[in-house]
Short mmCIF file of C-alpha atoms in Angstrom, two decimals:
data_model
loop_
_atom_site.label_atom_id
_atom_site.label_comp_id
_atom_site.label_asym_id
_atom_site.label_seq_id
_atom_site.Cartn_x
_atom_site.Cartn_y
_atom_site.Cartn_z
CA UNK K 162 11.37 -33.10 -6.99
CA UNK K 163 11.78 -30.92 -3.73
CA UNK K 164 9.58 -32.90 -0.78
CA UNK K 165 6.78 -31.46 1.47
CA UNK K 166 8.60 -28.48 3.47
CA UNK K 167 7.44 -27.51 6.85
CA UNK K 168 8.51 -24.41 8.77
CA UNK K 169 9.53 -23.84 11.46
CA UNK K 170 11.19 -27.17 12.22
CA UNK K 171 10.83 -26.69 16.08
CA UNK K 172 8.75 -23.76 18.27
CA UNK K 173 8.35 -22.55 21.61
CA UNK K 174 5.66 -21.07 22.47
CA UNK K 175 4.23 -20.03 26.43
CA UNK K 176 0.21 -20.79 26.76
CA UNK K 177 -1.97 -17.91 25.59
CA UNK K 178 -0.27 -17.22 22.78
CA UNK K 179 -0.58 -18.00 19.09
CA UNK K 180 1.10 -20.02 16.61
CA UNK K 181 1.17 -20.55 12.82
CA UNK K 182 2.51 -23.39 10.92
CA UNK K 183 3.27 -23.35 7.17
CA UNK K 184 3.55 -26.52 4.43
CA UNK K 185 4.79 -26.64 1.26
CA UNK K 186 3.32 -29.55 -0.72
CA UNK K 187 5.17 -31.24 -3.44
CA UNK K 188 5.22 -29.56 -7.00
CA UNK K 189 1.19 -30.28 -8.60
CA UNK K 190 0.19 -31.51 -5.50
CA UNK K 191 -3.35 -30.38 -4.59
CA UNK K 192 -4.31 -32.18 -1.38
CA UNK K 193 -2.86 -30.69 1.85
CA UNK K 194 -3.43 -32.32 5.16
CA UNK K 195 -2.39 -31.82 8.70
CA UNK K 196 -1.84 -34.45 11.86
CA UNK K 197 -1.12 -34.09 15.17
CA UNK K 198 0.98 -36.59 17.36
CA UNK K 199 1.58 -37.05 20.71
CA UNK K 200 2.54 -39.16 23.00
CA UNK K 201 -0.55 -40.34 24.68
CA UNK K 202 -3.32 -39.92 21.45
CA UNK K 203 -0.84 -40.82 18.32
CA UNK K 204 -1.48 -39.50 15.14
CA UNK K 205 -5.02 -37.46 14.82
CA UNK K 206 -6.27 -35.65 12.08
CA UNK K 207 -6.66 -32.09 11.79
CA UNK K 208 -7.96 -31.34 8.70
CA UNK K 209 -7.49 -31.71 4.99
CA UNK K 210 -7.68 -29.16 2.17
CA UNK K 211 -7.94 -29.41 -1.88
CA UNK K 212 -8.43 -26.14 -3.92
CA UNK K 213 -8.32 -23.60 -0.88
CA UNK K 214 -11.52 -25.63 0.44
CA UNK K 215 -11.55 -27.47 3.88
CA UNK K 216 -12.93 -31.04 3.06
CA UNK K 217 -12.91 -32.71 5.88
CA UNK K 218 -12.10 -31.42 9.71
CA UNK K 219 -10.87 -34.14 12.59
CA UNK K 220 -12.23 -33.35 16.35
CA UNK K 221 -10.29 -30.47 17.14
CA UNK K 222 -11.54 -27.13 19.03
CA UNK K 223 -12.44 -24.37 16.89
CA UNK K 224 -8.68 -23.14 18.31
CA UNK K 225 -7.29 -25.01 15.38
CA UNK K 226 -7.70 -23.41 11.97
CA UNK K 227 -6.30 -23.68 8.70
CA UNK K 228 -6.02 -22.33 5.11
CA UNK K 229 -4.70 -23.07 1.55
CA UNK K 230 -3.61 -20.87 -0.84
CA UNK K 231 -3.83 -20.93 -4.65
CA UNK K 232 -0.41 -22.50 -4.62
CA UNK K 233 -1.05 -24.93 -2.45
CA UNK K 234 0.58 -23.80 0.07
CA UNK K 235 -0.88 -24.08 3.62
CA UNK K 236 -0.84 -23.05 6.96
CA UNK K 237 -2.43 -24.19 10.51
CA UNK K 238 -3.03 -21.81 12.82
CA UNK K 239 -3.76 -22.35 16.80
CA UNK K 240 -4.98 -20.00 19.03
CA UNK K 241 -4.52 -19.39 23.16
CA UNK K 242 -1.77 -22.36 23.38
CA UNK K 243 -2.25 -24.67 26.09
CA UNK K 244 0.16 -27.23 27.74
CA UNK K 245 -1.64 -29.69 25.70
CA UNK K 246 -0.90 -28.53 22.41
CA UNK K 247 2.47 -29.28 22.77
CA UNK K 248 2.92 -32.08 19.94
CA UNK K 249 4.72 -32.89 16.61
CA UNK K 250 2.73 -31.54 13.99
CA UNK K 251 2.64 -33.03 10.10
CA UNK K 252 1.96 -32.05 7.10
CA UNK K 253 1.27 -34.33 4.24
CA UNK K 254 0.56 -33.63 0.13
CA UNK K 255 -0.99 -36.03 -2.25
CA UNK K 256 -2.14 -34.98 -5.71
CA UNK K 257 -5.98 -35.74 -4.76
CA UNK K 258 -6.26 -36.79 -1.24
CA UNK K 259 -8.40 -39.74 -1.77
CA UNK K 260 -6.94 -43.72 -2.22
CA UNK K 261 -3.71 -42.69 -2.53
CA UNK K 262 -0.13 -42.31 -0.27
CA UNK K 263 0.12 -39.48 1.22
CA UNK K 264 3.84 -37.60 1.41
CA UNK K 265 4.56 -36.16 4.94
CA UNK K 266 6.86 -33.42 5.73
CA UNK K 267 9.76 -33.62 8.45
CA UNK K 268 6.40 -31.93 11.10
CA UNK K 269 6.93 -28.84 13.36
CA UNK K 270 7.55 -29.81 16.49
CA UNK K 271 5.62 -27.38 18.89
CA UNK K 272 6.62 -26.98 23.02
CA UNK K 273 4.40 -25.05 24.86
CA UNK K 274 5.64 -23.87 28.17
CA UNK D 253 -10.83 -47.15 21.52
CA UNK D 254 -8.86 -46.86 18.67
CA UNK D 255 -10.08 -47.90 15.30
CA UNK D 256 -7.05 -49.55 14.11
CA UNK D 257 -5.18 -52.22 16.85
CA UNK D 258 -1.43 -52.96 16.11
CA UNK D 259 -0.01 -55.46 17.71
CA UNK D 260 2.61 -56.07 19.77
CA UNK D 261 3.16 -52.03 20.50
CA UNK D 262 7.12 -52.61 20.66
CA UNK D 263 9.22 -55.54 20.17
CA UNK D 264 13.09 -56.27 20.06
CA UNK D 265 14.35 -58.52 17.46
CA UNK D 266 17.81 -59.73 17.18
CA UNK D 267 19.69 -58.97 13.69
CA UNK D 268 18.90 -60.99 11.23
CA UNK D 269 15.83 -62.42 12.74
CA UNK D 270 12.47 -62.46 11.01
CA UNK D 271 9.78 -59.94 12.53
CA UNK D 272 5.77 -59.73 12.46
CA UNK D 273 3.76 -56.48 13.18
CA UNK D 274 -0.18 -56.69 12.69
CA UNK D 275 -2.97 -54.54 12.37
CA UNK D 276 -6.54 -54.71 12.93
CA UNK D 277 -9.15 -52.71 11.91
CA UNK D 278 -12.83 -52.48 14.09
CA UNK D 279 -14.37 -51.08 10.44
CA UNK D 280 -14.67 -51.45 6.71
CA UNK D 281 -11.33 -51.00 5.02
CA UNK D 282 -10.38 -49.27 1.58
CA UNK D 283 -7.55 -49.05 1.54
CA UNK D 284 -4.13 -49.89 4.40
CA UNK D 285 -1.15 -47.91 4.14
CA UNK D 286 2.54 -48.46 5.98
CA UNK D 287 4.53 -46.15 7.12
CA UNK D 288 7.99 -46.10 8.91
CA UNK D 289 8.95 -43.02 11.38
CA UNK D 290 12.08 -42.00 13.58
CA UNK D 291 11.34 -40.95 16.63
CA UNK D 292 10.59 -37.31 16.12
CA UNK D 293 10.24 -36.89 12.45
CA UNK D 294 7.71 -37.51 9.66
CA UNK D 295 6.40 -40.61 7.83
CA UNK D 296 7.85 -42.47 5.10
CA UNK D 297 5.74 -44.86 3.19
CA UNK D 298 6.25 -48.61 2.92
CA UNK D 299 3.18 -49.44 1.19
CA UNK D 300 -0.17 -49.52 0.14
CA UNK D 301 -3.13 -52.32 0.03
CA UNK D 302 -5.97 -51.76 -1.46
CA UNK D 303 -7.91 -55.19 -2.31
CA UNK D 304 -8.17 -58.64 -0.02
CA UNK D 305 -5.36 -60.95 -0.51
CA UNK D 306 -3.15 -58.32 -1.73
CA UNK D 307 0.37 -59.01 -1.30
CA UNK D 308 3.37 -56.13 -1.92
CA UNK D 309 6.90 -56.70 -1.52
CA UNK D 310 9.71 -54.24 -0.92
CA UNK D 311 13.18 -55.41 -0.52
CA UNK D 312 12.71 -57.47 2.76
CA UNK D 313 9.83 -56.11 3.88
CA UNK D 314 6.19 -57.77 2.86
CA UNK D 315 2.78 -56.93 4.28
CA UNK D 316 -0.70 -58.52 3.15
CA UNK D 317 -4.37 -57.42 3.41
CA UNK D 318 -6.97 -59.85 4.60
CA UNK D 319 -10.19 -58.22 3.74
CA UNK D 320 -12.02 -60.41 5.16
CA UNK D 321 -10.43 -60.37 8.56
CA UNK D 322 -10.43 -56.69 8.36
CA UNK D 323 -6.20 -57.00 9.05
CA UNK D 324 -2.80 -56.54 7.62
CA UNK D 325 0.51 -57.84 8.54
CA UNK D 326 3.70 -56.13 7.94
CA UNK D 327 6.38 -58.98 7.84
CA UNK D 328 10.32 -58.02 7.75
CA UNK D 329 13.04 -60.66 6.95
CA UNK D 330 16.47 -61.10 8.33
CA UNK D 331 16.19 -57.60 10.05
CA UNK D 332 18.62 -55.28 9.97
CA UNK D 333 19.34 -51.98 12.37
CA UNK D 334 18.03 -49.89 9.72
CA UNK D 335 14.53 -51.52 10.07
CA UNK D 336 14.85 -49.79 13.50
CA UNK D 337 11.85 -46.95 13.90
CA UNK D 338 8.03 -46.84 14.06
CA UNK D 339 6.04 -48.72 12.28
CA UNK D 340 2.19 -47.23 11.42
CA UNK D 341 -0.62 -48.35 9.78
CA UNK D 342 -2.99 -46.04 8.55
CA UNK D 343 -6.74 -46.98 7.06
CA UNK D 344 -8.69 -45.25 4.66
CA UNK D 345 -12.28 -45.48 4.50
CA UNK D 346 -14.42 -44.98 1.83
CA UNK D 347 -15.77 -41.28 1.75
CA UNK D 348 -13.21 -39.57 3.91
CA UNK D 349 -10.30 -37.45 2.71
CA UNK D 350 -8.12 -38.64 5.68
CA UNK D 351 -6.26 -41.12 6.82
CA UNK D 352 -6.73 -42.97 10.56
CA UNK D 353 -3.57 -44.74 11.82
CA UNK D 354 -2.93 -47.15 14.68
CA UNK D 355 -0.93 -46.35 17.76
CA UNK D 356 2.83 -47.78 16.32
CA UNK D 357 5.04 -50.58 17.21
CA UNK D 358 8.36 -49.69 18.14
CA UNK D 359 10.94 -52.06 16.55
CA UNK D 360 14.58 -52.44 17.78
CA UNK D 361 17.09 -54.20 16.12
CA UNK D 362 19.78 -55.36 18.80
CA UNK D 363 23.39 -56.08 16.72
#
């Protein structure tokens, strides 16, 4: 069984500008959710979809958005980049998101300049 | 502050020494996962607690749940350099689809 896929592996990006993400779950996986790490705040949450519905959003700005498809498939989008955005960013899968381990992809890691 | 503590947030252990990483949590646990990361790329699971006084092995590697104490300790026998990485814990609670984690610790394994 193929693993959670993210793409791109690594971006570059100058502030202003906008990025977007993708993650392939693993095969029947449902649950879809999204971290971001850095250096000084460690590993937040972003948000988590099941069923193309948002569940549950961390603290973010409304800069960070995301989306699932029927597949399962998702994306993270993030508007006007600033220097602070610049972080590894993970994806995990899990069949239902709740009680459960959660699979994490390889992450995108995102440099804005 | 953080809602999960781990303690100590790096340490260097000498092959084939025994090694202790804890964590703490300031609220209700339901569940306390482990996870492993190299610098730079994404988590692999260790393993998951779920009810007080659980104890789960892996190979050398054993961490416990004390409900109670609202902590976990991840314990790793006669280390090896490939117990070199991150180590995270990560806390469920009871109504939330996500998973909070601790800040690391930062194990090296000197030959």
């Amino acid at each position: 069984k193929a693993g959670v896929t993210q793409t791109p592996r690594y971006l570059i990006k100058t502030r202003g500008q906008q990025v977007t993400l993708s993650c392939s779950p693993i095969s029947g996986h449902r649950s879809v959710s999204w971290y971001q790490q850095t250096p000084g705040q460690g590993l937040q949450f972003l948000f988590e979809y099941f069923s193309e519905t948002q569940r549950n959003k961390g603290n973010f700005p409304g800069r960070f958005s995301g989306r699932q498809f029927s597949n399962s498939r998702s994306e993270m989008n993030v508007s006007t980049l600033e220097l602070g955005d610049s972080a590894l960013y993970l994806c995990a899968s899990s069949l239902t998101g709740r009680k459960e381990k959660l699979f994490f992809g390889s992450g995108t890691q995102l440099s804005v300049l | 502050s953080q809602e999960l503590e781990q303690s100590p947030q790096s340490l260097i252990v000498q092959e084939g020494k025994n090694l202790t990483i804890n964590c703490t949590s300031s609220k209700t646990l339901y569940g306390l996962y482990w996870y492993k990361q190299k610098y730079g790329e994404g988590l692999i699971f260790l393993m998951m607690l779920q009810k007080g006084g659980e104890e789960k092995s892996h190979e050398k590697i054993t961490a416990k749940l004390d409900e109670k104490k609202q902590q976990s300790s991840l314990h790793i026998t006669a280390s090896q350099p490939s117990h070199a990485g991150i180590y995270l814990c990560g806390a469920a609670r009871s109504n939330d689809y996500k998973l909070s984690f601790g800040a690391g610790t930062t194990v090296t394994v000197r030959a």
